[in-house]
Short mmCIF file of C-alpha atoms (C1' of nucleotides) in Angstrom, two decimals:
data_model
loop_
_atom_site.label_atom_id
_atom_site.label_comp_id
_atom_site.label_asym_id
_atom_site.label_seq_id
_atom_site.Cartn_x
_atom_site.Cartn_y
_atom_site.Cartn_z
CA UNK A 1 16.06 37.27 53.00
CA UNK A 2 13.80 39.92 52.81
CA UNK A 3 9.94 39.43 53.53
CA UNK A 4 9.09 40.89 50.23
CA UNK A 5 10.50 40.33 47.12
CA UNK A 6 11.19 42.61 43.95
CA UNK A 7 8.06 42.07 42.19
CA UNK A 8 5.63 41.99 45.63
CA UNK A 9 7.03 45.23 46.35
CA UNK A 10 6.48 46.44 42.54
CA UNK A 11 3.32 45.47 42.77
CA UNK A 12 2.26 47.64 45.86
CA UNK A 13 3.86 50.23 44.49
CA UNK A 14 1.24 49.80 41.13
CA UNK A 15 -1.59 50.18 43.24
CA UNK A 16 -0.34 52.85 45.10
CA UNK A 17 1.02 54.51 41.91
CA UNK A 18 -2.80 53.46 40.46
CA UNK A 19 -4.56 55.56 43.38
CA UNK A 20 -2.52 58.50 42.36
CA UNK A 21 -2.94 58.06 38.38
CA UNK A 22 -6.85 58.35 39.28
CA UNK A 23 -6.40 61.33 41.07
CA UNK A 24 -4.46 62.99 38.67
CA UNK A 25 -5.95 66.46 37.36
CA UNK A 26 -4.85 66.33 34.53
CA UNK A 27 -5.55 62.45 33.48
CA UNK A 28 -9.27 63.25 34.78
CA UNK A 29 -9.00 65.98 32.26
CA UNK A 30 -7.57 64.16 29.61
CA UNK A 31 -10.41 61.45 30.21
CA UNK A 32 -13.35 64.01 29.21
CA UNK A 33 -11.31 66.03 26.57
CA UNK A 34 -9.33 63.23 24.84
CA UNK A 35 -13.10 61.05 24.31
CA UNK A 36 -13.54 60.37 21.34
CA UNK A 37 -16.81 62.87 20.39
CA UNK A 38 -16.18 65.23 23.58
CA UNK A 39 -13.94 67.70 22.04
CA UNK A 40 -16.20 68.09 18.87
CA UNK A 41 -18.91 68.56 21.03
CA UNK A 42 -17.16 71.14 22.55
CA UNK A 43 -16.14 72.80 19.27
CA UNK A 44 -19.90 72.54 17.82
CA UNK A 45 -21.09 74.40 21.05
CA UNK A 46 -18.14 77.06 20.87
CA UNK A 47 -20.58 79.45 18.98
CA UNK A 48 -23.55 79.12 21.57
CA UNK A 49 -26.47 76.76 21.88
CA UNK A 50 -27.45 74.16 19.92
CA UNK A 51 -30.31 71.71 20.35
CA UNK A 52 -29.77 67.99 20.61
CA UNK A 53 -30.47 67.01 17.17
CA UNK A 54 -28.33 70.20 15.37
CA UNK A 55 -25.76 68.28 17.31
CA UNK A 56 -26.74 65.28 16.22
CA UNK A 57 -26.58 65.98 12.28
CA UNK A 58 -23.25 68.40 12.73
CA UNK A 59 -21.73 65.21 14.50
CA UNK A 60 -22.40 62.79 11.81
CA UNK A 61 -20.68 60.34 12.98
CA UNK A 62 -21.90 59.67 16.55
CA UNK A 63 -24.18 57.47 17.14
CA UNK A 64 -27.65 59.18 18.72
CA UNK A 65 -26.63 56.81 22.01
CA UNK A 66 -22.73 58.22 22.23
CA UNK A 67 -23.45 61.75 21.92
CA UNK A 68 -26.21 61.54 24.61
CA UNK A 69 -23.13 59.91 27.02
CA UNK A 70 -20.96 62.55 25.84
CA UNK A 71 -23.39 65.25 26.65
CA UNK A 72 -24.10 63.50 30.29
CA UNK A 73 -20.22 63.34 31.01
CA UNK A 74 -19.54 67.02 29.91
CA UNK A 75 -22.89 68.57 31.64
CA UNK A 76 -21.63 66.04 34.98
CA UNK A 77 -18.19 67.57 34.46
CA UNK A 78 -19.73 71.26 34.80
CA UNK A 79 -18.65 72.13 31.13
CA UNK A 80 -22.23 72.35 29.41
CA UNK A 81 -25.78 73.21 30.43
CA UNK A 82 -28.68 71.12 29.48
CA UNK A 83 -32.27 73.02 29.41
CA UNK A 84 -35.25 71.57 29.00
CA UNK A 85 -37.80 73.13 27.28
CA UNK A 86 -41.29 71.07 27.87
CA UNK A 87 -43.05 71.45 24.90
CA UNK A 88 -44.62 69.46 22.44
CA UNK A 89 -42.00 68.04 21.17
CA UNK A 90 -39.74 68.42 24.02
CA UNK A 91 -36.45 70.70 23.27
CA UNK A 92 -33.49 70.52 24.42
CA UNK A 93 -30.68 73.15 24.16
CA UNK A 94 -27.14 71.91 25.44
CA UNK A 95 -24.83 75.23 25.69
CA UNK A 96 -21.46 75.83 27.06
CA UNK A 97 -20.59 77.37 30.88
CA UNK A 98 -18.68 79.62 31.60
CA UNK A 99 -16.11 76.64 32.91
CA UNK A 100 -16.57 75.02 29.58
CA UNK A 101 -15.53 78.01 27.56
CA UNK A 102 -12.34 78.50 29.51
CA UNK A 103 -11.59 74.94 27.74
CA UNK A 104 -11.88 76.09 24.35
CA UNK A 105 -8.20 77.78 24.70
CA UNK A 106 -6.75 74.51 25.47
CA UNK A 107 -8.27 72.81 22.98
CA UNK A 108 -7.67 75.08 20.23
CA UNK A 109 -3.82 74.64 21.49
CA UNK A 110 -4.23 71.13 20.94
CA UNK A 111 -5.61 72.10 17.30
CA UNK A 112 -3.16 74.32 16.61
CA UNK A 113 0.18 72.18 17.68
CA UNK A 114 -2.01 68.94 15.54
CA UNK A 115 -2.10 71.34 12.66
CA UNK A 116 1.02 72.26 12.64
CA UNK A 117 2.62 69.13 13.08
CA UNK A 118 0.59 66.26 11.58
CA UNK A 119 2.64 66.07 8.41
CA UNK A 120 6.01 65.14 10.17
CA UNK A 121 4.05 62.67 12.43
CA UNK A 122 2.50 61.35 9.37
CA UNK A 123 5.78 61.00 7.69
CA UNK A 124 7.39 59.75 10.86
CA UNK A 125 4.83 57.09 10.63
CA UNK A 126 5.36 56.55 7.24
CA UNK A 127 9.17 55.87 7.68
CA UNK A 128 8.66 53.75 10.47
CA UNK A 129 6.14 51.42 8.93
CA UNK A 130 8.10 50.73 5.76
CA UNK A 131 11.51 49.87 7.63
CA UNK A 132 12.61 46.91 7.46
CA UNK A 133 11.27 43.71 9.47
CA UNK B 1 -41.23 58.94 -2.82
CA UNK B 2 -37.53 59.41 -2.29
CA UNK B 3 -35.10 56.78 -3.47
CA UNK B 4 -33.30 57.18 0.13
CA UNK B 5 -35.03 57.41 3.74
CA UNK B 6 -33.51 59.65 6.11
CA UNK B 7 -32.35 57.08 8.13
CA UNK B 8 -30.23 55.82 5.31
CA UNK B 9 -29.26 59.10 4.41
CA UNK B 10 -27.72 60.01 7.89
CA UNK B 11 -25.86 56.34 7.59
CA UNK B 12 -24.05 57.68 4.56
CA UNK B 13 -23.25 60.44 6.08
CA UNK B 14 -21.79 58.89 8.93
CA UNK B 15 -19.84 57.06 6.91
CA UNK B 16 -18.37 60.29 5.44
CA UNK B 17 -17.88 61.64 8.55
CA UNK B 18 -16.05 59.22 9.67
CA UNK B 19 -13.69 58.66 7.16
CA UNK B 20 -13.29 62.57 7.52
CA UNK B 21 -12.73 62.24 11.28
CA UNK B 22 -10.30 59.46 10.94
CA UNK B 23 -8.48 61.82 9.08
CA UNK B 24 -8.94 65.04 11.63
CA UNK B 25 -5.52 65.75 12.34
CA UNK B 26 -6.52 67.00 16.24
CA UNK B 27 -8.06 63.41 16.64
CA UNK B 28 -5.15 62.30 15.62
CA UNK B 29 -3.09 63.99 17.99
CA UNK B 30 -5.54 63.51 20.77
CA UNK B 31 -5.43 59.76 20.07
CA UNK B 32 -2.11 59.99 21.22
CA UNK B 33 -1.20 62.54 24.00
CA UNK B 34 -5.03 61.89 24.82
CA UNK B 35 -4.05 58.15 25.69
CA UNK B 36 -3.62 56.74 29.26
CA UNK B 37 0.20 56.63 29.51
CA UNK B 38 1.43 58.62 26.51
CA UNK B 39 1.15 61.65 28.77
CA UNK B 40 2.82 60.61 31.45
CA UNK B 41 5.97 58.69 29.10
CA UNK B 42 6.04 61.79 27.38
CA UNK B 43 6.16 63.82 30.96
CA UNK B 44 9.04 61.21 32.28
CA UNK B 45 11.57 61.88 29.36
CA UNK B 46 10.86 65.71 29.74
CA UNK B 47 14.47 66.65 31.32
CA UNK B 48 15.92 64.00 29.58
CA UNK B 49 16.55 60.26 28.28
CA UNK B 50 15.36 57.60 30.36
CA UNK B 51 16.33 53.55 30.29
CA UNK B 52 12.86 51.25 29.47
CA UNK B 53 13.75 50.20 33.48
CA UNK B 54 13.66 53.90 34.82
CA UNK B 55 10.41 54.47 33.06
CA UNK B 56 9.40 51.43 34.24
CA UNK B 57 10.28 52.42 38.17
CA UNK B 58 8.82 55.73 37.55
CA UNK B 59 5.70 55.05 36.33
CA UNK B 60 5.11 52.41 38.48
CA UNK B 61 1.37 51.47 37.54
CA UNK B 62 2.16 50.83 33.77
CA UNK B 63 2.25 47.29 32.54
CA UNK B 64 5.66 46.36 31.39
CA UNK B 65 3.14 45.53 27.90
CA UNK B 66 1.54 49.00 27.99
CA UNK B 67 4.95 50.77 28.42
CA UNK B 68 6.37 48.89 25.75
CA UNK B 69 3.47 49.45 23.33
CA UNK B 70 2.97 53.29 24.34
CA UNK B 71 6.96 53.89 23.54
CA UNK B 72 6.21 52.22 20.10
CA UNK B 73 3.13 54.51 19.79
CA UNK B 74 5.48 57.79 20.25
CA UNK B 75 8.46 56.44 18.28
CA UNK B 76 6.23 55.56 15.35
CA UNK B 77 4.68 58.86 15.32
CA UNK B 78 8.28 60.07 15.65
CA UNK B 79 7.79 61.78 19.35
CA UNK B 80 10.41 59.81 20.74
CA UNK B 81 13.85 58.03 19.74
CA UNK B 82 14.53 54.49 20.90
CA UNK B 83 18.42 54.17 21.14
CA UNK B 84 19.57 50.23 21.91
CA UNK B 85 22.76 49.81 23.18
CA UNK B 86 24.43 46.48 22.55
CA UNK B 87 25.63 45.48 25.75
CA UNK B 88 25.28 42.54 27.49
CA UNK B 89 22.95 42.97 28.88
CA UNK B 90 21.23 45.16 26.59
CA UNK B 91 20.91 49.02 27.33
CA UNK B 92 17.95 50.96 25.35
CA UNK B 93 17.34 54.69 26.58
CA UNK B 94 14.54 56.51 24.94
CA UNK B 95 14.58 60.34 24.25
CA UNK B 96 12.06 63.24 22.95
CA UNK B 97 13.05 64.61 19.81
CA UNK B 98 12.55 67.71 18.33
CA UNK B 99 8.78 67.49 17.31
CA UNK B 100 8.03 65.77 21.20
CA UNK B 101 10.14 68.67 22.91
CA UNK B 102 7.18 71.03 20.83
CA UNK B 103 4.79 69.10 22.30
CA UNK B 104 5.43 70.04 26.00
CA UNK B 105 3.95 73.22 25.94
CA UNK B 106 0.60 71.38 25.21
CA UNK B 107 0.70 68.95 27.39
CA UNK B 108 1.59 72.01 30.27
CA UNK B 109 -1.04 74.00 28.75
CA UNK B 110 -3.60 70.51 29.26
CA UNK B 111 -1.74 70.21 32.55
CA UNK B 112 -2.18 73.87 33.69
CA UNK B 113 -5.89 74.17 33.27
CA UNK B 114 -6.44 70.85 34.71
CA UNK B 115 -5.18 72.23 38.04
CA UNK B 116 -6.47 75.23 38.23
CA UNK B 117 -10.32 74.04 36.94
CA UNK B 118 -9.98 70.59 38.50
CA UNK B 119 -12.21 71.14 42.00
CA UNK B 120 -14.74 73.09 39.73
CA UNK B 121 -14.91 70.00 37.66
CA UNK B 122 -14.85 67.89 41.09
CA UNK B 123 -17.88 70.33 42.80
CA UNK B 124 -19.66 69.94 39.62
CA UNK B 125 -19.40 65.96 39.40
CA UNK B 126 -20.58 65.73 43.25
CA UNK B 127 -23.51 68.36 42.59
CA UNK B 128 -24.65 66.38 39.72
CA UNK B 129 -23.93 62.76 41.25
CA UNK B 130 -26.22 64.26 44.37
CA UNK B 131 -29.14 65.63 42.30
CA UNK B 132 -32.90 63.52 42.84
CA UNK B 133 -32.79 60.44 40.76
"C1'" DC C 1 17.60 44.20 30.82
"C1'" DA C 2 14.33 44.73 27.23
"C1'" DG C 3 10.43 43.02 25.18
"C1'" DG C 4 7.73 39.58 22.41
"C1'" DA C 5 3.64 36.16 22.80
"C1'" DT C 6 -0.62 34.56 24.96
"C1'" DC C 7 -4.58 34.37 27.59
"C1'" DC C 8 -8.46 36.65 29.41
"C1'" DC C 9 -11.38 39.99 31.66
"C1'" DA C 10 -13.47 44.61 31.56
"C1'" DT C 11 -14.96 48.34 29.12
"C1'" DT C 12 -16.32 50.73 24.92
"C1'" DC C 13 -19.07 51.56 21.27
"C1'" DG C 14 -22.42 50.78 17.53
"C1'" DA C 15 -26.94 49.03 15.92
"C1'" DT C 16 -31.53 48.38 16.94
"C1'" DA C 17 -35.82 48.83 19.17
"C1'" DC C 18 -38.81 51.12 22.37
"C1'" DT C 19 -40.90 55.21 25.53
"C1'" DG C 20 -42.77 59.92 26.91
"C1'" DC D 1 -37.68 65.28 19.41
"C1'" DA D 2 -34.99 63.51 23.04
"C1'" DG D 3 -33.79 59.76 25.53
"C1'" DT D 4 -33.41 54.83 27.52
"C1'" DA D 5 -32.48 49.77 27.15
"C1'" DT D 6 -30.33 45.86 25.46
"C1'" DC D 7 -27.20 42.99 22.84
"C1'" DG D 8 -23.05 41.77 20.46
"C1'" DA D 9 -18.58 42.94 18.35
"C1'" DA D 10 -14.37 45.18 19.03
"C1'" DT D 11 -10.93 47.02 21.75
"C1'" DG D 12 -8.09 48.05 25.81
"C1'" DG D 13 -5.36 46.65 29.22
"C1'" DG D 14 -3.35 43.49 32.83
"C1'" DA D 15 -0.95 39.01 34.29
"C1'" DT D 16 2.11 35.57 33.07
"C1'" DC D 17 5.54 33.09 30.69
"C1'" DC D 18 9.33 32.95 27.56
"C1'" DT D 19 13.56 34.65 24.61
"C1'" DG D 20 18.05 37.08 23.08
#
DNA sequence: CAGGATCCCATTCGATACTG
DNA sequence: CAGTATCGAATGGGATCCTG
């Protein structure tokens, strides 16, 4: 009998396979660019600098809390610049790097295949929700 | 006085933006391929169809439950077929089609920048986890 | 072998209120 | 204007058990 069985051993394997899925590139990429507001963050910023709250009302939809976390994750990530003016108000301009506009490629690839495609998704959707129980 | 603060006005338009960015078909997508295993199910069947168990070997760290449910995912939006075999016991292979084979040149696009940007990403995460509180 | 059903914890995200 | 803090609802995802 051997000292492990099936499922131990699958289960090591998980973790080990875990340490590697966390170290992935490109699943650390996907993390930041697949969020939920990061890639229209990046898109809003694609034509230079905007100030927090132009982001704010371009990005309706993101709560003032969410696109602050977004902005933290894609300055942390070396994709944006955040500059501090110290006035009165304070300004703040967020603005793309030169790392973050090598993304803009990529995403518009993303775009581009989405574009192209979403009507047979949306029909293969279609199909499969109306088959049969 | 207006009728409408601007606090209420931004709520209704959040509400329109969302309903607009529900419908954003590169959301769409990115809700998808962006998702934790998609990518990598998506990667496996690459050269070929693989059995549930193969996938299930190969990418050790999913949950038999999150395998299942990200092969649904793809086969609803018509990514991947799901071909059951009626043997005892039962054989089910799953296979890109057409419209997933399309989507590989993404995905190596996603994949290619990853690599190549990834330790700029990493030296920028370390600079920025390093700065003065 | 494939996968449905359940339970449950961790994280995410939105709404609200407050600070410099 | 920009940002932080906190709370609660919703969701994601894993472990386990069970079926055809």
């Amino acid at each position: 009998m051997p000292t492990r069985t099936a499922e131990q051993r699958r289960a090591e394997e998980a973790v080990v396979f875990n340490a590697f899925l966390a170290a992935c590139p490109t699943r650390q990429v996907m993390a930041t660019i697949g969020d939920k507001w990061a890639g229209l963050v990046v898109n809003a910023l694609a034509d230079g600098a905007r100030r927090h709250g132009e982001l704010r009302t371009t990005i309706a939809g993101a709560s003032q809390k969410m696109l602050t976390q977004t902005l933290r994750t894609l300055e942390r990530d070396g994709l944006v610049t955040r500059t501090v003016t110290p006035t009165v108000p304070v300004r703040v301009d967020y603005e793309l790097t030169d790392l973050g506009l090598t993304l803009l490629p990529v995403l518009r690839a993303v775009k581009n295949w989405s574009e192209a495609h979403i009507l047979e998704v949306q029909t293969a959707r279609d199909a499969y929700d109306a088959r049969p129980a």
